[in-house]
Tab-separated table of C-alpha atoms in Angstrom:
chain	number	residue	atom	x	y	z
A	149	GLN	CA	20.551	23.707	21.051
A	150	ARG	CA	19.280	25.596	17.769
A	151	PRO	CA	17.187	28.365	18.047
A	152	SER	CA	14.405	27.964	16.619
A	153	SER	CA	14.263	30.078	13.540
A	154	THR	CA	17.390	27.514	13.321
A	155	ILE	CA	15.585	24.999	13.233
A	156	THR	CA	12.808	25.942	11.502
A	157	MET	CA	13.980	27.372	8.185
A	158	LYS	CA	15.799	23.463	8.379
A	159	VAL	CA	12.634	22.506	7.898
A	160	ARG	CA	11.611	24.339	5.698
A	161	THR	CA	13.980	23.338	3.008
A	162	THR	CA	14.268	19.828	3.672
A	163	ALA	CA	9.851	20.015	3.163
A	164	THR	CA	10.475	22.141	0.258
A	165	SER	CA	13.194	19.751	-1.299
A	166	PHE	CA	12.037	16.480	-1.104
A	167	ILE	CA	9.086	17.923	-2.961
A	168	ALA	CA	10.693	19.404	-5.746
A	169	LEU	CA	13.092	16.634	-6.092
A	170	PHE	CA	9.953	14.539	-6.250
A	171	ALA	CA	7.380	17.574	-8.553
A	172	LEU	CA	10.441	16.262	-10.863
A	173	ILE	CA	9.881	12.736	-10.677
A	174	ALA	CA	6.614	12.764	-10.671
A	175	CYS	CA	6.435	15.028	-14.087
A	176	ALA	CA	9.277	12.665	-15.646
A	177	SER	CA	7.138	10.038	-15.292
A	178	THR	CA	4.278	11.364	-16.898
A	179	GLN	CA	5.414	10.146	-20.254
A	180	VAL	CA	5.870	6.923	-19.690
A	181	GLU	CA	2.865	6.308	-17.779
A	182	ALA	CA	0.939	7.731	-20.596
A	183	ARG	CA	2.796	5.517	-23.254
A	184	THR	CA	2.486	2.496	-20.684
A	185	PHE	CA	-0.811	4.058	-20.666
A	186	LYS	CA	-1.430	3.547	-24.321
A	187	SER	CA	0.088	0.028	-25.302
A	188	SER	CA	-2.007	-1.120	-22.155
A	189	SER	CA	-4.743	0.340	-23.187
A	190	SER	CA	-3.844	-1.311	-27.152
A	191	LEU	CA	-3.628	-5.094	-25.094
A	192	ALA	CA	-7.382	-4.389	-23.401
A	193	ALA	CA	-8.788	-3.178	-26.550
A	194	SER	CA	-6.930	-6.286	-29.461
A	195	LEU	CA	-7.915	-8.438	-26.528
A	196	THR	CA	-11.198	-7.937	-26.527
A	197	LYS	CA	-11.634	-8.170	-30.168
A	198	LYS	CA	-10.176	-11.814	-29.432
A	199	ALA	CA	-13.190	-12.345	-26.971
A	200	LEU	CA	-11.819	-14.045	-24.556
A	201	PRO	CA	-13.450	-15.196	-21.381
A	202	ALA	CA	-14.211	-12.290	-18.596
A	203	SER	CA	-10.938	-14.409	-16.749
A	204	GLU	CA	-8.896	-14.796	-18.715
A	205	LEU	CA	-8.754	-10.851	-20.523
A	206	LEU	CA	-8.327	-9.733	-15.850
A	207	LEU	CA	-5.917	-11.729	-15.279
A	208	ILE	CA	-3.998	-10.190	-18.322
A	209	GLN	CA	-4.917	-6.907	-16.914
A	210	GLN	CA	-4.472	-7.343	-13.091
A	211	ASP	CA	-1.060	-6.125	-11.568
A	212	ALA	CA	-0.344	-9.026	-10.153
A	213	ALA	CA	2.056	-8.442	-7.470
A	214	ASP	CA	-0.847	-6.198	-5.367
A	215	PRO	CA	-3.108	-7.977	-2.975
A	216	THR	CA	-6.414	-6.183	-4.076
A	217	SER	CA	-5.118	-6.340	-8.125
A	218	LYS	CA	-8.421	-9.033	-8.494
A	219	GLU	CA	-10.669	-4.586	-9.234
A	220	GLN	CA	-7.648	-3.657	-11.357
A	221	LEU	CA	-9.116	-3.769	-15.042
A	222	LEU	CA	-7.957	-1.585	-17.414
A	223	THR	CA	-10.526	1.466	-18.125
A	224	VAL	CA	-10.340	1.919	-22.200
A	225	ARG	CA	-11.793	5.149	-22.511
A	226	GLY	CA	-12.259	7.296	-25.397
A	227	GLY	CA	-16.259	8.628	-27.254
A	228	ASP	CA	-17.181	10.435	-23.881
A	229	ASP	CA	-17.340	13.687	-24.121
A	230	ALA	CA	-15.569	16.461	-22.775
A	231	ALA	CA	-18.228	16.352	-19.780
A	232	ASP	CA	-17.762	13.247	-18.500
A	233	GLY	CA	-14.145	13.391	-19.687
A	234	LEU	CA	-13.880	16.089	-16.581
A	235	ALA	CA	-16.248	14.395	-14.515
A	236	HIS	CA	-14.215	11.307	-14.590
A	237	ARG	CA	-10.339	13.395	-13.390
A	238	LEU	CA	-12.547	15.032	-10.796
A	239	LYS	CA	-12.809	11.652	-9.354
A	240	ILE	CA	-10.110	10.051	-9.614
A	241	GLY	CA	-9.128	13.773	-7.682
A	242	GLY	CA	-11.420	13.281	-5.452
A	243	TYR	CA	-9.967	9.995	-4.194
A	244	PHE	CA	-6.406	10.302	-4.613
A	245	ALA	CA	-6.937	13.904	-2.229
A	246	ALA	CA	-9.280	11.859	0.270
A	247	TRP	CA	-6.622	9.401	0.595
A	248	TYR	CA	-3.783	11.674	0.857
A	249	ALA	CA	-5.174	13.321	3.092
A	250	LEU	CA	-6.843	9.763	5.567
A	251	ASN	CA	-2.920	8.664	5.528
A	252	VAL	CA	-1.059	12.392	6.271
A	253	VAL	CA	-3.768	12.795	9.343
A	254	TYR	CA	-3.825	9.041	10.610
A	255	ASN	CA	0.392	9.731	10.805
A	256	ILE	CA	0.344	12.553	12.537
A	257	ILE	CA	-2.540	11.771	15.411
A	258	ASN	CA	-0.428	8.464	14.892
A	259	LYS	CA	2.639	9.478	15.991
A	260	LYS	CA	0.442	11.927	18.843
A	261	VAL	CA	-1.170	9.093	20.018
A	262	LEU	CA	2.067	6.854	20.156
A	263	ASN	CA	4.175	9.885	22.277
A	264	ALA	CA	1.559	9.925	24.429
A	265	ILE	CA	1.015	6.170	24.848
A	266	PRO	CA	4.267	4.409	24.207
A	267	ALA	CA	1.743	0.920	24.123
A	268	PRO	CA	2.738	0.275	20.244
A	269	LEU	CA	1.106	-3.105	20.337
A	270	THR	CA	-2.554	-2.249	22.189
A	271	ILE	CA	-3.466	1.121	20.188
A	272	GLY	CA	-3.516	-0.869	17.640
A	273	SER	CA	-5.289	-3.030	18.349
A	274	MET	CA	-7.631	-0.635	19.218
A	275	GLN	CA	-6.812	0.486	15.780
A	276	PHE	CA	-8.529	-2.448	14.321
A	277	LEU	CA	-10.864	-3.163	15.836
A	278	VAL	CA	-12.601	0.375	15.372
A	279	GLY	CA	-12.338	-0.772	11.476
A	280	ALA	CA	-14.389	-3.226	12.818
A	281	LEU	CA	-16.912	-1.694	13.504
A	282	TYR	CA	-17.184	-0.067	11.258
A	283	SER	CA	-16.388	-2.989	8.602
A	284	THR	CA	-19.502	-4.239	10.438
A	285	THR	CA	-22.152	-1.666	11.160
A	286	LEU	CA	-22.245	-0.945	7.167
A	287	TRP	CA	-22.973	-5.254	7.094
A	288	VAL	CA	-26.108	-4.857	9.792
A	289	THR	CA	-27.396	-1.448	8.504
A	290	GLY	CA	-27.707	-3.044	4.913
A	291	LEU	CA	-25.335	-0.371	3.191
A	292	ARG	CA	-23.480	-2.636	2.206
A	293	ALA	CA	-23.371	-7.266	1.252
A	294	ALA	CA	-22.599	-8.660	4.407
A	295	PRO	CA	-20.166	-11.806	2.618
A	296	LYS	CA	-20.183	-14.810	3.437
A	297	LEU	CA	-17.284	-16.643	3.457
A	298	THR	CA	-16.108	-20.502	2.587
A	299	LYS	CA	-14.632	-23.264	4.675
A	300	GLU	CA	-11.298	-21.851	2.243
A	301	GLY	CA	-11.991	-18.279	2.411
A	302	ARG	CA	-12.365	-18.509	6.581
A	303	ALA	CA	-8.716	-20.707	6.185
A	304	ALA	CA	-7.875	-17.809	3.640
A	305	VAL	CA	-8.610	-14.512	6.038
A	306	GLN	CA	-7.291	-16.304	8.429
A	307	GLN	CA	-3.704	-16.693	6.874
A	308	ILE	CA	-3.783	-12.820	5.282
A	309	GLY	CA	-4.842	-12.030	9.134
A	310	PHE	CA	-2.406	-12.775	10.378
A	311	PHE	CA	0.049	-11.646	8.753
A	312	HIS	CA	-1.660	-7.612	8.286
A	313	SER	CA	-1.734	-7.721	12.220
A	314	PHE	CA	1.587	-8.936	12.745
A	315	GLY	CA	2.745	-5.996	9.818
A	316	GLN	CA	0.671	-3.881	11.443
A	317	LEU	CA	2.148	-3.828	14.870
A	318	MET	CA	6.031	-3.903	13.898
A	319	SER	CA	4.841	-0.179	12.375
A	320	MET	CA	2.932	0.681	14.824
A	321	ILE	CA	6.289	-0.279	16.949
A	322	SER	CA	8.343	1.566	14.674
A	323	LEU	CA	5.650	4.397	14.142
A	324	GLY	CA	6.393	4.441	18.611
A	325	ALA	CA	9.905	4.268	18.667
A	326	GLY	CA	11.139	6.807	15.686
A	327	PRO	CA	10.680	9.985	13.231
A	328	VAL	CA	8.147	8.997	10.914
A	329	SER	CA	9.575	10.088	8.682
A	330	PHE	CA	12.270	7.648	9.675
A	331	THR	CA	9.815	4.389	9.648
A	332	HIS	CA	8.651	5.912	6.083
A	333	ILE	CA	13.069	5.497	4.229
A	334	VAL	CA	12.364	1.735	5.225
A	335	LYS	CA	9.584	1.195	4.446
A	336	ALA	CA	10.722	1.992	0.899
A	337	LEU	CA	12.017	-1.014	0.723
A	338	GLU	CA	8.683	-3.321	0.710
A	339	PRO	CA	8.985	-4.461	-3.071
A	340	PHE	CA	12.468	-5.495	-2.716
A	341	PHE	CA	10.620	-8.280	0.528
A	342	SER	CA	7.475	-9.166	-2.006
A	343	ALA	CA	9.766	-9.730	-5.151
A	344	ILE	CA	12.064	-12.479	-2.666
A	345	VAL	CA	9.659	-14.063	-0.898
A	346	SER	CA	7.318	-14.417	-4.539
A	347	VAL	CA	10.335	-16.384	-5.980
A	348	LEU	CA	10.887	-18.491	-2.904
A	349	MET	CA	7.052	-19.652	-2.117
A	350	LEU	CA	5.661	-18.758	-6.215
A	351	GLY	CA	8.799	-19.264	-8.073
A	352	GLN	CA	7.918	-15.655	-10.085
A	353	TRP	CA	11.007	-15.000	-11.459
A	354	MET	CA	10.813	-10.798	-13.106
A	355	ARG	CA	12.740	-9.677	-16.253
A	356	PRO	CA	16.567	-8.990	-14.802
A	357	GLN	CA	15.599	-5.133	-16.162
A	358	VAL	CA	13.078	-5.526	-13.684
A	359	TYR	CA	15.140	-6.565	-10.637
A	360	ALA	CA	17.425	-3.464	-11.718
A	361	THR	CA	15.548	-0.935	-10.814
A	362	LEU	CA	15.039	-2.480	-6.906
A	363	ILE	CA	19.506	-1.528	-6.452
A	364	PRO	CA	18.609	2.875	-6.356
A	365	VAL	CA	16.250	1.238	-3.521
A	366	VAL	CA	18.416	-0.530	-1.358
A	367	CYS	CA	21.441	1.965	-1.788
A	368	GLY	CA	18.568	5.050	-1.360
A	369	VAL	CA	17.461	3.752	1.832
A	370	GLY	CA	20.329	2.213	3.534
A	371	TYR	CA	22.326	5.329	2.056
A	372	ALA	CA	19.892	7.637	4.241
A	373	CYS	CA	19.997	5.527	7.540
A	374	MET	CA	23.788	5.909	7.423
A	375	LYS	CA	25.035	8.355	10.001
A	376	GLU	CA	21.617	9.669	10.709
A	377	LYS	CA	20.890	11.351	13.258
A	378	PHE	CA	17.350	9.626	14.614
A	379	PHE	CA	18.425	6.896	13.785
A	380	SER	CA	16.903	3.676	16.197
A	381	TRP	CA	17.800	0.270	16.192
A	382	LEU	CA	13.748	-0.911	16.576
A	383	ALA	CA	12.597	1.382	14.877
A	384	PHE	CA	15.018	0.044	11.351
A	385	ASN	CA	14.552	-3.999	12.929
A	386	THR	CA	10.661	-3.284	13.394
A	387	ALA	CA	10.049	-1.633	10.039
A	388	MET	CA	11.555	-4.007	8.719
A	389	LEU	CA	9.868	-6.619	10.102
A	390	SER	CA	6.956	-5.596	8.214
A	391	ASN	CA	7.864	-5.099	5.964
A	392	ILE	CA	8.067	-8.928	5.476
A	393	ALA	CA	5.008	-9.745	6.492
A	394	PHE	CA	3.337	-7.231	4.011
A	395	ALA	CA	5.227	-8.983	1.367
A	396	LEU	CA	3.953	-12.274	2.778
A	397	ARG	CA	-0.006	-11.199	2.991
A	398	ALA	CA	0.404	-9.960	-0.233
A	399	VAL	CA	1.523	-13.380	-2.040
A	400	VAL	CA	-1.189	-15.387	0.498
A	401	SER	CA	-4.031	-12.807	-0.200
A	402	LYS	CA	-3.052	-13.642	-4.417
A	403	SER	CA	-2.830	-17.406	-3.753
A	404	ALA	CA	-6.512	-17.364	-1.229
A	405	MET	CA	-8.061	-14.532	-4.355
A	406	THR	CA	-7.177	-17.684	-7.285
A	407	ASN	CA	-10.129	-19.421	-6.432
A	408	PRO	CA	-13.649	-18.184	-4.701
A	409	ILE	CA	-13.989	-17.971	-1.319
A	410	GLY	CA	-17.383	-16.797	-1.047
A	411	GLU	CA	-20.331	-14.759	-1.928
A	412	ASN	CA	-19.885	-10.847	-1.944
A	413	ILE	CA	-16.336	-11.216	-1.460
A	414	THR	CA	-14.976	-7.628	-3.164
A	415	SER	CA	-11.524	-6.200	-2.018
A	416	ALA	CA	-14.014	-3.547	0.574
A	417	ASN	CA	-15.546	-6.218	2.169
A	418	LEU	CA	-12.114	-8.611	2.263
A	419	PHE	CA	-10.378	-5.162	4.344
A	420	GLY	CA	-12.984	-5.736	6.345
A	421	LEU	CA	-13.165	-9.847	7.155
A	422	VAL	CA	-9.166	-9.359	7.536
A	423	THR	CA	-9.042	-6.576	9.659
A	424	TRP	CA	-12.126	-8.849	12.219
A	425	MET	CA	-9.253	-11.764	12.297
A	426	ALA	CA	-6.422	-8.779	12.353
A	427	PHE	CA	-8.224	-7.611	15.731
A	428	PHE	CA	-8.526	-11.548	17.387
A	429	VAL	CA	-4.818	-11.097	16.054
A	430	SER	CA	-3.707	-8.651	17.998
A	431	ILE	CA	-5.815	-9.625	21.573
A	432	PRO	CA	-2.424	-12.221	22.604
A	433	MET	CA	0.484	-10.486	21.114
A	434	PHE	CA	-0.560	-6.658	23.276
A	435	ILE	CA	-1.093	-9.262	26.357
A	436	PHE	CA	2.066	-11.173	26.606
A	437	GLY	CA	3.419	-7.418	24.390
A	438	GLU	CA	2.580	-5.206	27.425
A	439	GLY	CA	0.028	-6.729	29.468
A	440	SER	CA	-1.847	-4.377	32.253
A	441	SER	CA	1.017	-2.001	31.435
A	442	PHE	CA	-1.467	0.731	29.503
A	443	LEU	CA	-3.603	0.492	32.301
A	444	GLY	CA	-0.765	3.105	33.928
A	445	LEU	CA	0.197	4.664	30.814
A	446	TRP	CA	-3.435	5.934	29.948
A	447	LYS	CA	-3.271	6.703	33.295
A	448	THR	CA	0.334	9.073	33.080
A	449	ALA	CA	-0.520	10.440	30.019
A	450	THR	CA	-4.684	11.183	30.912
A	451	LYS	CA	-2.512	13.942	33.485
A	452	THR	CA	-1.996	15.554	31.160
A	453	ILE	CA	-4.184	15.312	27.684
A	454	ASP	CA	-8.483	15.348	28.300
A	455	PRO	CA	-9.275	11.444	29.024
A	456	VAL	CA	-11.885	12.237	26.057
A	457	THR	CA	-9.457	14.203	23.913
A	458	LEU	CA	-7.136	10.971	23.277
A	459	GLY	CA	-9.652	8.610	23.496
A	460	ARG	CA	-11.022	10.266	20.270
A	461	GLN	CA	-7.792	10.378	18.441
A	462	ILE	CA	-7.612	6.710	19.215
A	463	VAL	CA	-10.633	6.240	18.154
A	464	VAL	CA	-10.246	8.591	14.516
A	465	SER	CA	-7.233	7.387	14.078
A	466	GLY	CA	-8.217	3.800	13.872
A	467	LEU	CA	-11.730	5.320	11.812
A	468	PHE	CA	-8.619	6.689	9.367
A	469	HIS	CA	-6.460	3.676	9.379
A	470	TYR	CA	-9.156	1.738	7.746
A	471	LEU	CA	-11.192	4.355	5.935
A	472	ASN	CA	-7.947	5.196	3.389
A	473	ASN	CA	-7.375	1.509	2.666
A	474	GLU	CA	-11.328	1.936	1.096
A	475	VAL	CA	-11.039	4.958	-0.607
A	476	MET	CA	-7.651	3.051	-2.432
A	477	TYR	CA	-9.796	0.416	-3.376
A	478	LEU	CA	-12.012	3.246	-4.986
A	479	ALA	CA	-9.236	4.379	-7.103
A	480	LEU	CA	-7.766	0.953	-7.903
A	481	SER	CA	-11.144	0.289	-9.488
A	482	ASN	CA	-10.630	3.615	-12.292
A	483	VAL	CA	-7.104	4.082	-12.149
A	484	HIS	CA	-4.702	2.831	-14.087
A	485	PRO	CA	-1.134	0.380	-11.682
A	486	VAL	CA	0.855	2.493	-13.560
A	487	THR	CA	-1.435	5.518	-11.790
A	488	LEU	CA	-1.256	4.382	-8.925
A	489	ALA	CA	2.251	3.381	-8.923
A	490	VAL	CA	3.129	7.453	-9.293
A	491	GLY	CA	0.265	8.186	-6.728
A	492	ASN	CA	1.469	5.998	-4.161
A	493	THR	CA	5.206	7.028	-4.663
A	494	MET	CA	3.731	10.702	-3.306
A	495	LYS	CA	2.024	9.521	-1.046
A	496	ARG	CA	4.845	8.113	1.058
A	497	VAL	CA	6.322	11.751	0.155
A	498	PHE	CA	3.264	13.678	1.673
A	499	ILE	CA	3.645	11.979	4.449
A	500	MET	CA	7.240	11.899	4.954
A	501	VAL	CA	6.846	15.903	4.582
A	502	ALA	CA	3.469	16.344	6.518
A	503	SER	CA	5.385	14.902	9.644
A	504	VAL	CA	8.687	16.605	9.461
A	505	LEU	CA	6.617	19.886	9.393
A	506	VAL	CA	4.338	19.009	12.277
A	507	PHE	CA	6.921	17.426	14.893
A	508	ARG	CA	9.444	19.962	13.710
A	509	ASN	CA	12.426	15.985	13.320
A	510	PRO	CA	14.989	17.998	10.746
A	511	ILE	CA	16.191	14.930	7.155
A	512	SER	CA	19.778	15.697	7.193
A	513	PHE	CA	20.207	16.297	3.732
A	514	GLN	CA	22.040	12.723	3.332
A	515	ALA	CA	18.198	11.517	4.928
A	516	GLY	CA	16.765	13.694	1.783
A	517	MET	CA	19.437	12.382	-0.351
A	518	GLY	CA	18.190	8.700	-0.322
A	519	SER	CA	15.021	8.379	0.594
A	520	ALA	CA	14.957	10.818	-3.098
A	521	VAL	CA	16.703	7.987	-4.503
A	522	GLY	CA	14.701	5.350	-2.313
A	523	ILE	CA	11.216	6.024	-3.638
A	524	GLY	CA	11.735	7.508	-7.184
A	525	GLY	CA	13.628	3.594	-7.256
A	526	VAL	CA	10.625	2.662	-6.008
A	527	LEU	CA	8.749	4.477	-8.166
A	528	LEU	CA	10.819	3.636	-12.046
A	529	TYR	CA	10.831	-0.580	-10.296
A	530	SER	CA	6.455	-0.239	-10.803
A	531	LEU	CA	6.644	1.438	-13.635
A	532	THR	CA	9.551	-1.118	-15.206
A	533	LYS	CA	7.505	-4.091	-13.867
A	534	GLN	CA	4.296	-2.757	-15.328
A	535	HIS	CA	6.010	-2.249	-18.763
A	536	TYR	CA	7.208	-6.102	-18.950
A	537	GLN	CA	4.357	-7.255	-17.218
A	538	ASN	CA	2.345	-5.832	-20.602
A	539	LEU	CA	4.909	-6.932	-23.196
A	540	ASP	CA	4.903	-10.598	-21.005
A	541	ALA	CA	0.866	-10.710	-22.192
A	542	GLU	CA	1.554	-9.306	-25.931
A	543	ILE	CA	3.561	-11.459	-25.915
A	544	ALA	CA	1.072	-14.490	-24.525
A	545	LEU	CA	-1.021	-12.887	-26.589
A	546	ALA	CA	0.025	-13.306	-30.293
A	547	ALA	CA	1.670	-16.562	-29.316
A	548	SER	CA	-1.992	-18.236	-28.482
A	549	SER	CA	-2.955	-16.505	-32.287
A	550	ASN	CA	-0.557	-17.903	-33.659
A	551	ASN	CA	-1.804	-21.221	-32.456
A	552	ARG	CA	-5.474	-21.108	-33.003
A	553	ARG	CA	-4.689	-20.110	-37.018
A	554	GLY	CA	-1.474	-22.830	-36.556
A	555	GLY	CA	-4.713	-25.694	-35.614
A	556	ASN	CA	-7.157	-23.567	-38.408
A	557	ARG	CA	-5.273	-24.736	-41.264
A	558	GLY	CA	-4.627	-28.337	-40.377
A	559	ASN	CA	-8.117	-29.140	-39.563
A	560	ASN	CA	-8.631	-27.261	-43.131
A	561	ASN	CA	-5.863	-29.409	-44.400
A	562	ARG	CA	-8.124	-32.272	-42.939
A	563	ASN	CA	-10.426	-31.379	-44.538
A	564	ALA	CA	-9.447	-30.555	-47.826
């Protein structure tokens, strides 16, 4: 075994490398983000001048690949005084800081719980229940308007809840079977599966340039997994199944939200309903998957850990998992999709670095470089996809404007 000082040095070197690599990625993306936001803002302003219906404006401004994109409106900023601008930036910074903190703390506490009680299906189901009870508390107390679903809405929530439950439980198995950093390296492949599922189920094709950005994602993740010291087939396969499930969840969510499905259906309320459905779906899964073994594992764990402390960790992990999605929705409604793409990429980096520092699982240079390429590819994919979505929207707007002008000329000629 290597001395603890050598391991500590390895951990610090790995963490420093990660931070340096992705700081460069974030800085490089700033200029692209600024140009994309300027183009999108001009598009939004021109659409507003054309007096298009609000629903049509929303469809052009949203990020179609994100299931929560129904509330992603582009904010055309301008004319605000310095105080309002500063307040807005502080609010956005607070959202992102809370989002990162909740994600990091959740992953660390969740891994500690799974190390103590290797029952990921049961723990995951308990976390669903905690989040569902939290959302119900808000509805019962009147702090948030309670949602009401139509028949079509109930069917949609059932489908979304199934894929959400399966995807999260597969993530739990992966997190329990290997290091947190390894799971998040494999989870970087999620956009690849989203692109495939969108083609197979929706028939939606993107520009070749967008698909080309997935090449470094696949190659980077593959390179990171080769000869990885902590490689686990169980962790790898379940993380891949989680990617597929969440890609299917995104497609189902997008299809379900094309029509009204009830009253007071905000993104936060929809997630609360989906969490309840995910909990119900998880019950037979943990019963058949782990059965009564949880009781024995609990007794074994509580011999060395205070049961109150262990129970509190399960509750906190469930609450933090739910709240990080709540905060994400707040960030979604206040930032440009490109900003969110950058933030989501950096979030995964923070989680990986924090897990390395806490659990002392050093990442090899090969794994670090591979994950840097893979996660950087995810960022490039998000930026490229958003760029061509805006470009296609501008082309569609120009074509629509030309058609209207052509129709007006025809009417004038007939009148003459």
